[in-house]
Amino acid sequence: MQTFPEFISFKLGIYVEIFVEWLLDNFMGFFEVLNKVILFCLLKVDSFLHWLPWWVLVLLVFFLGWRYKNLKSGIFYAFSLSLIGVFGLWELTMSTLAIVLTSVALSLLLGLPIGIWMSYSAKVEVVVKPILDAMQTMPSFVYLIPAMMFFGLGMVPAVFATIVYALPPVIRLTNLGIKSVSREMVEAAYAFGSSSWQTLVKVQLPQALPTIMTGINQTTMMALSMVVIASMIGVKGLGYEVLAGIGRIEIAQAFDAGLSIVILAIIIDRITQGIADKYKIPEQ
Amino acid sequence: MSVKIKVENLTKIFGRNPKAVLKRLQKGESKETILKETGNTVGINNVSFEVKEEEIFVIMGLSGSGKSTLLRCLNLLNVPTAGNIYIDGSNIVEYKKKELREFRQKKVAMVFQHFGLFTHRTILGNVEYGLEIRDVPPEQRVEIARETLATVGLAGWEDKYPHQLSGGMCQRVGLARALANDPDILLMDEPFSALDPLIRREMQVELLDIQAKLKKTIVFITHDVNEAFKLGDRVAVMKEGEIEQIGTPEEILTHPVNDYITNFVQDVDKTKVLQAKHIMFKPGALVSIKDGPKVAIKEMKNAGISSVFVVDDQRRLCGLVTIDDALKASPKHQKLEDILLNDYFVTAPETYVEDLLPAASTAKYPLAVVDKHHKLLGIIVRVSVLSALVHETT
Ligand SMILES: Nc1ncnc2c1ncn2[C@@H]1O[C@H](COP(=O)(O)OP(=O)(O)O)[C@@H](O)[C@H]1O
Ligand SMILES: [Mg+2]
């Protein structure tokens, strides 16, 4: 068997490392500010969720389920959520939820404007589309590497990696939603003398809302799945329990935590999907 | 009536480099060559016309002839490649962003073929839209929107959504939305084409009613000749981006400028376009009420007819005398007044031939066309009705 000739060996990784170091050297201030902002948001959400009495959240889930789905779903979601408490995993779940919610909020803050910008400018779309494709095909744990390089270990890199991973759907679907608004409707808005801003706010965004909601739903689900993976860089939470359980071959511990993640996923998915459905506009 | 819209040498080219293509077009290259060699489409080519105040100006033509392109230039949804559009004397092509928005908010409103309603807004919310954009206070715009909805017969539907309404009702909303802004000019792009024939006719009549009250300047697009002639005070016929003929429906019907127009209008229902005044003619003989039966007999014999209309010195119609009655009356020294008949049909000059048909086909005597002072303008005989219908259609 012939081995690959050694003299054409070339390692790309080293250049990436050099680039990241260069970034760190030159944009230290930027990363520090970013770190602070993310940490600030995260701690606020985290302490709020831990302060919140468990039954308030259970009731909230019940009401949301009732309003956006039906009574039976509401009861089911509330019961499932209580089950997590029964497993003794409530505090860990709140930590996980804090990271998910912070990541989703920041993703939307970033993703909605980018999606809107993309829908307005073909040039932006040409640049952003391939980046989104790349982001979505990359295995999710790859994001942990630059995140760690920039922010070290802990919750902030987890949030950062989660944002990067969960961003594409909301951008994509915001873009799609705005682009699929009927041309005649947009023209009608302009024909009545609307500015671009008025057209966006009064016609395009309301029309795109159901699609955008679907994007938000997908972003949330992806954020949840990423948080589990982020436990690899030492984030305390449900994911870490699963990982540790598997590592120590403690099936029982891993199973309870795993089931809790599934429960969380189902509740978040169904409720956001329910909200998306409520916003659907009947066709002419 | 003063000129409201004046369009001068308007050209619109779609594509990457319209200015360069314009030069080739002006050199006389054909649209096909231009499309083949540059990939640019000539939407409209050097079009000029005027629309008068309070007029319904119809643009008619086959699909793809450039009607929409032309109409959309009038509120600059399409920016013309060349040419000028004067509205109330000011050239809108030169408008800056702010002027343009103000122009669209106040002067001109558009009604779309597929309604273009905002499906996420209620009917009231749709009608309010233009006022909302103009920052009219909420109470005031709700009031105006309600009133406007009532004018188009949709009172009580304010809180419904567009998907809950039929097509005809949706277009009423479209019309109300345009009217709520109280624009001078209404641009209507095939507004009734998506509707069932029955609803369509209803909407046409309604538009005419509304126009009689509100007196807007309307530019109306249709590919349907009958609709064009029914609604249009004047009609422009377009072909491949150019205007072939402009005129009143009667002018186009009776004096088509070329075979294209002739073909285009041949299946129009002429009885709905032509009016009494278009087919009446001067009576061959006329007798004054002061004359005696003898004069009447002579007049009829000279003209070779068996009855004659009698008028007073103001040319007002008094009645009709037949030759038989005149011959009987003459030896008895009776006056014309004693033998006047009045079982003939009288009609106004604006009556459509459609409505004259029953009378014309059964009447014993010619139809008298009189103005509102009862002055005799002309007469119509059965033959003239029939010949009007077959005239120039073959
Ligand atoms: N936005 C556009 N881009 C390119 N070509 C267009 C555009 N709008 C219209 N056209 C072309 O211009 C011509 C006239 O179209 P249009 O004005 O829509 O015709 P009509 O309304 O009479 O059916 C057609 O050949 C059409 O394909
Ligand atoms: Mg059209």
XYZ file of C-alpha atoms and ligand atoms in Angstrom:
706
model
C 0.000 0.000 0.000
C 1.248 3.451 -0.820
C 1.090 6.108 1.832
C 0.400 9.684 0.992
C 3.674 11.482 0.256
C 4.789 13.230 3.389
C 6.456 16.160 1.666
C 3.132 17.690 0.638
C 1.845 17.665 4.175
C 0.207 20.901 5.046
C -1.810 21.740 8.095
C -4.544 24.327 7.773
C -5.345 24.350 11.467
C -2.235 26.277 12.328
C -3.329 29.186 10.162
C -6.738 29.239 11.756
C -5.061 29.400 15.094
C -2.869 32.260 13.899
C -5.934 34.071 12.595
C -7.806 33.636 15.852
C -4.806 34.872 17.780
C -4.549 37.840 15.486
C -8.230 38.561 16.097
C -7.706 38.307 19.825
C -4.684 40.578 19.761
C -6.370 43.243 17.699
C -9.958 43.019 18.855
C -9.431 42.174 22.493
C -11.611 45.078 23.560
C -14.421 43.939 21.329
C -14.432 40.413 22.710
C -14.284 41.717 26.235
C -17.323 43.902 25.665
C -19.120 41.038 23.959
C -18.246 38.795 26.858
C -19.644 41.315 29.341
C -22.853 41.873 27.390
C -23.567 38.188 27.015
C -22.713 37.492 30.627
C -24.901 40.347 31.819
C -27.941 39.143 29.883
C -27.326 35.567 30.870
C -27.010 36.267 34.585
C -30.170 38.342 34.585
C -32.177 35.605 32.877
C -30.547 32.895 34.976
C -31.216 34.538 38.313
C -34.764 35.363 37.253
C -35.515 31.761 36.322
C -34.029 30.462 39.549
C -35.972 33.020 41.531
C -39.240 32.160 39.797
C -41.331 29.752 41.926
C -41.685 26.454 40.079
C -45.481 26.523 40.062
C -45.544 29.890 38.292
C -43.696 28.390 35.334
C -45.926 25.310 35.371
C -49.002 27.528 35.357
C -47.561 29.673 32.580
C -46.909 26.620 30.434
C -50.433 25.431 31.140
C -51.980 28.731 30.061
C -49.838 29.071 26.952
C -50.631 25.499 25.973
C -54.314 26.110 26.571
C -54.396 29.373 24.641
C -52.306 28.347 21.632
C -53.203 24.656 21.480
C -56.020 23.300 23.611
C -56.912 22.458 27.194
C -55.634 18.885 26.970
C -52.245 20.025 25.670
C -52.045 22.625 28.430
C -52.592 19.987 31.079
C -50.121 17.620 29.419
C -47.366 20.257 29.185
C -47.860 21.340 32.802
C -47.759 17.734 33.965
C -44.600 16.947 31.988
C -42.857 20.024 33.305
C -43.716 19.038 36.868
C -42.180 15.659 36.133
C -38.788 17.357 35.721
C -39.153 18.661 39.261
C -40.039 15.185 40.417
C -36.788 13.898 38.890
C -34.989 16.482 41.046
C -33.653 18.274 38.004
C -35.516 21.574 38.299
C -32.532 23.784 39.113
C -30.399 22.281 36.351
C -33.275 22.696 33.922
C -33.530 26.374 34.805
C -29.823 26.810 34.070
C -30.254 25.169 30.674
C -33.365 27.199 29.946
C -31.514 30.397 30.836
C -28.856 29.694 28.221
C -31.483 28.754 25.638
C -33.599 31.846 26.220
C -30.610 34.198 26.242
C -29.239 32.659 23.058
C -32.604 32.828 21.323
C -33.173 36.440 22.350
C -29.749 37.481 21.092
C -30.188 35.412 17.908
C -33.414 37.240 17.134
C -31.823 40.582 17.877
C -29.184 39.734 15.305
C -31.117 37.524 12.894
C -34.236 39.596 12.251
C -32.379 42.683 10.976
C -30.043 40.547 8.869
C -33.019 38.688 7.377
C -34.782 41.945 6.584
C -31.645 43.443 5.079
C -31.178 40.343 2.947
C -34.709 40.550 1.610
C -34.084 44.128 0.523
C -30.676 43.714 -1.058
C -29.692 41.077 -3.585
C -26.012 41.805 -2.880
C -26.380 41.077 0.817
C -28.246 37.904 -0.035
C -25.430 36.714 -2.297
C -22.951 37.180 0.542
C -25.049 35.864 3.406
C -26.616 32.778 1.777
C -23.397 30.727 1.415
C -22.360 31.642 4.930
C -25.694 30.340 6.225
C -25.277 27.157 4.205
C -21.828 26.630 5.660
C -23.091 27.343 9.160
C -25.808 24.742 8.842
C -23.715 21.960 7.363
C -20.956 22.262 9.936
C -21.204 19.776 12.847
C -22.451 21.715 15.791
C -19.567 21.044 18.165
C -17.169 22.727 15.711
C -18.546 26.052 16.927
C -17.246 25.292 20.347
C -13.643 25.656 19.216
C -13.616 29.354 18.248
C -16.040 30.045 21.083
C -13.563 28.606 23.516
C -10.699 30.471 21.919
C -12.482 33.769 22.275
C -14.174 33.286 25.617
C -12.513 30.371 27.398
C -14.679 27.865 29.241
C -18.104 28.341 30.763
C -21.495 29.724 29.910
C -20.523 32.668 27.718
C -18.806 30.587 25.018
C -21.778 28.228 25.224
C -24.159 31.088 24.514
C -21.898 32.361 21.752
C -21.675 28.961 20.065
C -25.425 28.496 20.443
C -26.166 31.837 18.813
C -23.933 31.061 15.864
C -25.469 27.620 15.481
C -29.103 28.690 15.911
C -28.976 31.868 13.857
C -29.541 30.546 10.286
C -33.242 29.564 10.453
C -34.468 32.901 11.736
C -32.422 34.762 9.112
C -33.535 32.463 6.321
C -37.201 32.476 7.202
C -37.343 36.219 7.839
C -35.883 36.723 4.375
C -38.261 34.195 2.846
C -41.270 35.581 4.687
C -40.700 39.120 3.487
C -39.911 38.032 -0.050
C -43.088 36.013 -0.377
C -45.402 38.910 0.450
C -47.643 39.411 -2.581
C -46.132 41.930 -4.985
C -49.441 43.654 -5.528
C -49.832 44.203 -1.791
C -46.414 45.821 -1.485
C -47.145 47.936 -4.540
C -50.454 48.973 -3.049
C -48.567 50.169 0.023
C -46.199 52.225 -2.105
C -49.006 53.497 -4.322
C -50.587 55.089 -1.251
C -47.375 56.955 -0.543
C -45.913 54.728 2.179
C -42.222 55.075 2.900
C -40.077 51.939 2.822
C -40.175 51.844 6.607
C -43.972 52.135 6.704
C -44.270 49.417 4.082
C -41.984 47.163 6.113
C -43.722 47.725 9.418
C -47.328 47.961 8.278
C -47.374 45.406 5.476
C -44.307 43.230 4.987
C -43.554 42.251 8.580
C -47.175 41.512 9.549
C -47.539 39.448 6.382
C -44.266 37.618 7.044
C -45.019 37.041 10.714
C -46.191 33.403 10.448
C -43.058 32.477 8.507
C -40.855 34.402 10.908
C -42.526 32.609 13.821
C -41.629 29.292 12.201
C -38.055 30.549 11.990
C -38.116 31.463 15.661
C -39.431 28.008 16.470
C -36.605 26.342 14.542
C -33.998 28.632 16.073
C -35.258 27.761 19.537
C -35.114 24.044 18.869
C -31.602 24.318 17.509
C -30.536 26.372 20.496
C -31.834 23.653 22.784
C -29.933 20.948 20.966
C -26.773 23.050 21.004
C -26.942 23.634 24.707
C -26.633 19.908 25.264
C -23.525 19.802 23.112
C -22.146 22.881 24.842
C -21.931 20.845 28.023
C -18.724 19.527 26.462
C -17.078 22.800 27.448
C -18.191 22.485 30.992
C -21.574 24.154 31.106
C -23.618 22.983 34.032
C -27.098 21.916 33.089
C -29.140 19.023 31.743
C -26.685 18.327 28.953
C -23.842 17.976 31.397
C -25.861 15.453 33.397
C -26.379 13.340 30.298
C -22.749 13.591 29.311
C -21.484 12.781 32.769
C -23.982 9.935 33.087
C -22.763 8.386 29.855
C -19.136 8.903 30.808
C -19.575 7.097 34.079
C -22.000 4.590 32.577
C -24.684 5.675 35.015
C -27.671 4.959 32.826
C -30.244 6.064 35.379
C -28.797 9.561 35.782
C -28.373 10.007 32.040
C -31.897 8.801 31.348
C -33.694 11.212 33.680
C -31.731 14.176 32.362
C -32.229 13.022 28.767
C -35.970 12.705 29.278
C -36.069 16.178 30.822
C -34.428 17.620 27.714
C -37.008 15.884 25.542
C -39.823 17.258 27.680
C -38.391 20.770 27.458
C -38.024 20.417 23.701
C -41.602 19.226 23.204
C -43.085 21.997 25.327
C -41.089 24.763 23.644
C -41.713 23.380 20.173
C -45.450 22.910 20.548
C -46.064 26.266 22.153
C -44.019 28.292 19.626
C -45.573 26.300 16.779
C -48.994 26.999 18.252
C -48.210 30.706 18.317
C -46.983 30.527 14.709
C -50.233 28.850 13.650
C -52.324 31.488 15.381
C -50.664 34.163 13.276
C -51.376 32.410 9.973
C -53.282 34.710 7.661
C -56.020 33.022 5.645
C -55.513 33.249 1.894
C -57.710 35.489 -0.201
C -62.728 71.096 -19.342
C -59.121 71.622 -18.396
C -56.340 69.122 -18.950
C -55.564 67.077 -15.831
C -52.912 64.698 -17.086
C -50.623 65.414 -20.007
C -48.288 62.653 -21.123
C -45.514 63.581 -23.536
C -43.378 61.136 -25.514
C -43.363 58.592 -22.737
C -41.108 55.569 -23.167
C -40.462 52.761 -20.723
C -37.819 50.131 -21.348
C -37.306 47.189 -18.989
C -33.800 45.809 -18.707
C -30.230 46.439 -17.697
C -29.348 49.448 -19.754
C -32.489 51.302 -20.787
C -30.752 54.550 -21.728
C -28.560 52.867 -24.341
C -31.528 50.919 -25.632
C -33.495 54.154 -25.902
C -30.973 55.453 -28.446
C -31.377 52.354 -30.575
C -35.134 52.645 -30.319
C -35.017 56.276 -31.417
C -32.863 55.283 -34.381
C -35.806 53.212 -35.451
C -34.720 49.705 -34.536
C -37.602 47.354 -33.991
C -38.605 46.058 -30.587
C -37.927 42.490 -31.677
C -34.333 43.275 -32.668
C -33.799 45.136 -29.435
C -35.154 42.265 -27.382
C -33.045 39.744 -29.271
C -29.813 41.722 -29.133
C -30.014 43.421 -25.738
C -32.559 41.407 -23.791
C -34.446 44.605 -22.981
C -38.217 44.799 -23.328
C -39.807 47.950 -24.673
C -42.893 48.326 -22.478
C -44.224 51.517 -24.029
C -42.791 53.496 -26.892
C -43.178 57.230 -27.342
C -46.720 57.594 -26.102
C -48.480 60.957 -25.820
C -52.002 61.821 -24.736
C -54.036 64.072 -22.515
C -56.680 63.269 -19.951
C -59.212 65.943 -19.157
C -60.546 66.764 -15.740
C -63.498 64.624 -14.590
C -63.138 62.338 -17.554
C -63.080 58.545 -17.654
C -60.169 57.798 -19.934
C -59.960 54.144 -20.900
C -56.800 52.448 -22.108
C -57.648 49.329 -24.020
C -55.502 46.731 -25.699
C -54.551 43.091 -25.782
C -52.593 41.475 -22.990
C -48.949 42.542 -23.150
C -49.661 45.708 -25.125
C -48.225 47.887 -22.355
C -51.393 49.099 -20.617
C -50.227 48.377 -17.091
C -46.776 49.731 -17.807
C -48.317 52.987 -18.960
C -50.690 53.250 -16.026
C -47.962 52.488 -13.525
C -45.922 55.343 -14.946
C -48.676 57.738 -13.917
C -47.868 57.251 -10.230
C -44.240 56.388 -10.903
C -44.494 52.785 -9.743
C -42.686 52.499 -13.060
C -40.075 55.161 -13.599
C -40.222 56.235 -17.247
C -37.073 55.869 -19.331
C -37.907 59.037 -21.240
C -40.724 61.549 -21.522
C -42.734 63.797 -19.267
C -45.930 63.454 -17.299
C -47.592 66.689 -16.281
C -50.281 66.478 -13.657
C -52.005 69.798 -13.015
C -49.103 71.299 -14.895
C -46.246 69.941 -12.802
C -43.910 67.322 -14.154
C -44.065 64.356 -11.800
C -41.084 62.675 -13.434
C -38.885 65.293 -11.768
C -40.354 64.762 -8.302
C -37.983 64.055 -5.415
C -38.785 61.272 -2.964
C -40.752 63.475 -0.589
C -42.774 65.209 -3.295
C -43.534 61.843 -4.828
C -44.824 60.422 -1.562
C -46.993 63.447 -1.028
C -48.290 63.209 -4.580
C -49.196 59.561 -4.054
C -50.817 60.315 -0.711
C -53.015 63.151 -1.906
C -53.433 63.333 -5.656
C -53.640 59.837 -7.009
C -54.905 56.441 -5.884
C -54.755 53.046 -7.496
C -57.140 50.106 -7.756
C -55.566 46.751 -8.574
C -56.689 43.830 -10.707
C -56.340 41.300 -7.894
C -57.443 43.900 -5.348
C -54.079 44.089 -3.521
C -55.880 44.181 -0.188
C -53.901 43.837 3.030
C -55.070 40.411 4.203
C -53.835 40.968 7.758
C -56.026 44.041 8.186
C -59.764 44.315 8.632
C -61.875 45.876 5.907
C -61.913 49.105 7.886
C -58.155 48.818 8.408
C -57.695 48.492 4.673
C -59.787 51.525 3.848
C -58.035 53.519 6.560
C -54.587 52.708 5.240
C -53.975 55.745 3.077
C -55.181 58.089 5.820
C -52.979 56.320 8.342
C -49.963 56.909 6.113
C -50.894 60.583 5.995
C -51.078 60.739 9.802
C -54.769 61.596 9.897
C -55.876 61.253 13.555
C -57.484 57.860 14.321
C -61.033 59.054 15.108
C -61.145 61.084 11.943
C -59.846 58.330 9.699
C -62.246 55.768 11.112
C -65.082 58.158 10.377
C -63.940 58.773 6.808
C -63.331 55.065 6.232
C -66.817 54.193 7.478
C -68.426 56.784 5.250
C -66.479 55.616 2.234
C -67.388 52.003 2.882
C -71.025 53.062 2.993
C -70.677 54.768 -0.428
C -69.586 51.497 -1.984
C -72.371 49.611 -0.204
C -70.299 47.811 2.400
C -71.600 49.343 5.611
C -71.584 46.675 8.321
C -68.577 44.785 6.969
C -65.962 46.945 8.719
C -64.647 44.290 11.089
C -64.471 41.422 8.627
C -61.259 40.335 6.908
C -60.695 40.265 3.132
C -60.799 36.441 2.993
C -64.368 36.570 4.315
C -65.582 38.619 1.341
C -66.482 37.676 -2.233
C -64.436 38.971 -5.154
C -66.887 41.707 -6.007
C -66.955 42.895 -2.423
C -63.167 42.839 -2.243
C -62.952 45.150 -5.223
C -65.463 47.466 -3.570
C -63.044 47.579 -0.663
C -60.237 48.294 -3.137
C -62.286 51.137 -4.555
C -63.179 52.452 -1.104
C -59.536 52.342 -0.059
C -58.671 54.481 -3.062
C -61.581 56.883 -2.568
C -60.958 57.366 1.163
C -57.912 59.465 0.316
C -60.116 61.754 -1.762
C -57.648 61.753 -4.660
C -58.173 63.791 -7.832
C -57.115 60.897 -9.972
C -58.066 57.220 -9.854
C -55.853 54.728 -11.641
C -57.659 51.445 -12.230
C -55.775 48.506 -13.700
C -58.307 45.997 -15.027
C -60.215 46.292 -11.766
C -63.141 44.156 -12.876
C -61.329 41.546 -14.959
C -61.124 39.053 -12.124
C -64.876 39.182 -11.465
C -67.781 37.118 -12.770
C -69.596 38.712 -15.724
C -72.691 39.459 -13.691
C -70.813 41.084 -10.802
C -68.685 42.829 -13.348
C -71.616 44.569 -14.990
C -72.914 45.540 -11.578
C -69.558 47.090 -10.699
C -69.416 48.993 -13.986
C -72.757 50.587 -13.307
C -71.715 51.333 -9.766
C -68.517 52.980 -10.915
C -70.513 55.218 -13.252
C -72.861 56.117 -10.397
C -69.982 56.949 -8.095
C -68.291 58.948 -10.825
C -71.474 60.943 -11.433
C -71.362 61.961 -7.775
C -67.661 62.373 -7.112
C -66.368 63.517 -10.517
C -62.833 62.179 -10.338
C -60.433 61.940 -13.209
C -60.259 58.239 -13.929
C -57.744 56.329 -16.014
C -59.228 52.882 -16.490
C -57.567 49.897 -18.085
C -59.347 46.997 -19.703
C -58.821 44.440 -22.444
C -62.568 44.232 -23.010
C -63.922 46.457 -25.772
C -67.448 46.447 -24.454
C -66.269 47.548 -21.038
C -64.085 50.233 -22.598
C -66.921 51.685 -24.639
C -69.421 51.448 -21.840
C -67.276 53.345 -19.345
C -65.000 55.526 -21.428
C -65.643 59.138 -22.266
C -62.615 58.669 -24.452
C -60.722 55.513 -25.263
C -57.103 54.917 -26.271
C -56.357 51.690 -28.116
C -52.848 50.334 -27.528
C -50.880 47.898 -29.603
C -47.358 46.715 -28.846
C -46.531 49.624 -26.598
C -47.977 52.336 -28.786
C -51.306 54.115 -28.970
C -53.060 53.376 -32.242
C -56.077 55.621 -31.841
C -57.642 57.922 -29.280
C -61.241 59.031 -29.480
C -64.732 58.768 -28.125
C -66.262 55.325 -28.467
C -68.410 56.574 -31.365
C -65.431 58.026 -33.186
C -63.489 54.813 -32.864
C -66.487 52.766 -33.872
C -67.458 54.883 -36.834
C -64.015 56.023 -37.981
C -61.442 53.383 -37.137
C -58.029 54.595 -38.334
C -56.808 51.221 -39.527
C -57.650 47.564 -39.897
C -56.261 46.729 -36.480
C -58.841 48.959 -34.812
C -61.570 47.720 -37.129
C -60.811 44.146 -36.134
C -60.534 45.095 -32.549
C -63.948 46.701 -32.349
C -65.815 44.374 -34.655
C -67.400 42.295 -31.983
C -68.410 45.239 -29.909
C -72.112 45.510 -29.245
C -72.801 48.735 -31.095
C -76.271 49.177 -29.709
C -74.616 49.837 -26.349
C -72.307 52.502 -27.724
C -74.233 54.383 -30.369
C -76.876 56.822 -29.252
C -79.915 58.326 -30.936
C -77.916 61.391 -31.921
C -75.414 59.273 -33.822
C -77.931 57.620 -36.102
C -80.628 60.320 -36.492
C -80.825 62.371 -39.629
C -82.442 65.621 -40.691
C -86.038 65.099 -41.773
C -86.471 65.418 -45.538
C -89.542 67.543 -45.005
C -90.863 69.648 -42.167
C -94.078 71.596 -41.874
C -94.829 74.656 -39.752
C -97.932 74.631 -37.595
C -98.987 77.875 -39.295
C -99.145 76.180 -42.681
C -102.272 74.544 -44.004
C -102.846 70.934 -45.105
C -102.048 71.858 -48.704
C -98.459 72.780 -47.860
C -98.146 69.554 -45.915
C -99.351 67.510 -48.869
C -96.923 69.241 -51.192
C -93.995 68.721 -48.836
C -94.779 65.038 -48.455
C -95.201 64.501 -52.157
C -91.912 66.264 -52.883
C -90.065 64.168 -50.333
C -91.908 60.992 -51.248
C -93.020 60.245 -47.712
C -96.385 59.455 -46.164
C -96.134 61.423 -42.924
C -94.428 64.602 -41.756
C -93.582 66.213 -38.433
C -95.098 69.581 -37.583
C -93.139 72.194 -35.604
C -93.766 75.689 -34.331
C -91.685 78.749 -35.123
C -89.167 77.727 -32.417
C -88.819 74.356 -34.122
C -90.575 72.747 -31.166
C -92.361 69.564 -32.054
C -96.160 69.903 -32.269
C -97.193 66.619 -33.788
C -97.366 64.538 -36.927
C -99.583 64.616 -39.978
C -100.181 61.686 -42.331
C -100.832 62.146 -46.032
C -104.227 60.450 -45.783
C -105.449 62.821 -43.083
C -104.078 65.806 -44.971
C -105.837 64.812 -48.190
C -109.123 64.434 -46.319
C -108.690 67.694 -44.438
C -107.769 69.851 -47.377
C -111.249 70.133 -49.015
C -112.882 70.688 -45.617
C -110.645 73.711 -44.985
C -109.483 72.214 -41.719
C -106.327 73.486 -40.048
C -103.265 71.291 -39.402
C -103.938 71.566 -35.659
C -107.178 69.628 -36.130
C -105.541 66.578 -37.693
C -102.338 66.328 -35.632
C -101.424 62.857 -34.419
C -99.233 62.134 -31.463
C -98.878 58.356 -31.292
C -95.227 58.430 -32.379
C -92.141 57.787 -30.235
C -90.091 60.643 -28.852
C -86.600 60.113 -27.587
C -83.691 62.112 -26.146
C -80.473 62.364 -28.193
C -78.488 60.431 -25.562
C -80.683 57.332 -25.619
C -78.696 54.238 -26.580
C -79.703 52.432 -29.743
C -80.155 49.343 -27.578
C -83.127 51.053 -25.957
C -84.516 52.297 -29.271
C -84.651 48.896 -30.900
C -88.119 47.817 -29.688
C -89.685 51.157 -30.582
C -87.950 51.370 -33.946
C -89.009 47.929 -35.047
C -92.699 48.342 -34.206
C -93.370 52.032 -34.827
C -95.622 53.090 -37.709
C -93.912 56.472 -37.938
C -90.343 57.665 -37.630
C -88.938 58.290 -34.120
C -88.567 61.947 -33.192
C -85.359 62.983 -31.426
C -85.939 66.085 -29.322
C -83.831 68.053 -26.894
C -84.976 69.074 -23.445
C -86.871 72.071 -24.821
C -88.748 69.687 -27.069
C -86.993 71.039 -30.153
C -86.873 68.553 -32.996
C -83.241 67.577 -33.620
C -83.743 64.785 -36.085
C -85.635 61.655 -36.877
C -84.824 57.969 -36.837
C -86.411 55.361 -39.049
C -86.173 51.626 -38.706
C -83.714 51.377 -41.558
C -81.288 53.801 -39.977
C -81.198 51.702 -36.817
C -80.497 48.563 -38.774
C -77.867 50.160 -40.957
C -76.099 51.559 -37.896
C -75.740 48.027 -36.633
C -74.264 46.550 -39.778
C -72.330 49.624 -40.851
C -68.598 49.033 -41.298
C -68.556 45.779 -39.457
C -68.094 43.756 -42.620
N -41.148 44.613 -14.598
C -41.000 44.202 -15.872
N -39.824 43.733 -16.310
C -39.671 43.326 -17.589
N -40.632 43.374 -18.515
C -41.835 43.830 -18.157
C -42.083 44.279 -16.811
N -43.376 44.689 -16.733
C -43.894 44.508 -17.960
N -42.979 44.020 -18.823
C -43.181 43.717 -20.254
O -43.719 44.859 -20.878
C -44.713 44.491 -21.808
C -46.017 45.168 -21.479
O -46.537 44.619 -20.290
P -47.833 45.164 -19.552
O -47.739 46.626 -19.457
O -47.966 44.414 -18.289
O -48.979 44.756 -20.552
P -50.557 44.720 -20.320
O -50.861 45.345 -19.001
O -51.125 45.466 -21.453
O -50.943 43.277 -20.355
C -44.795 42.973 -21.776
O -44.022 42.475 -22.836
C -44.194 42.620 -20.460
O -43.567 41.372 -20.520
Mg -51.822 44.487 -17.290
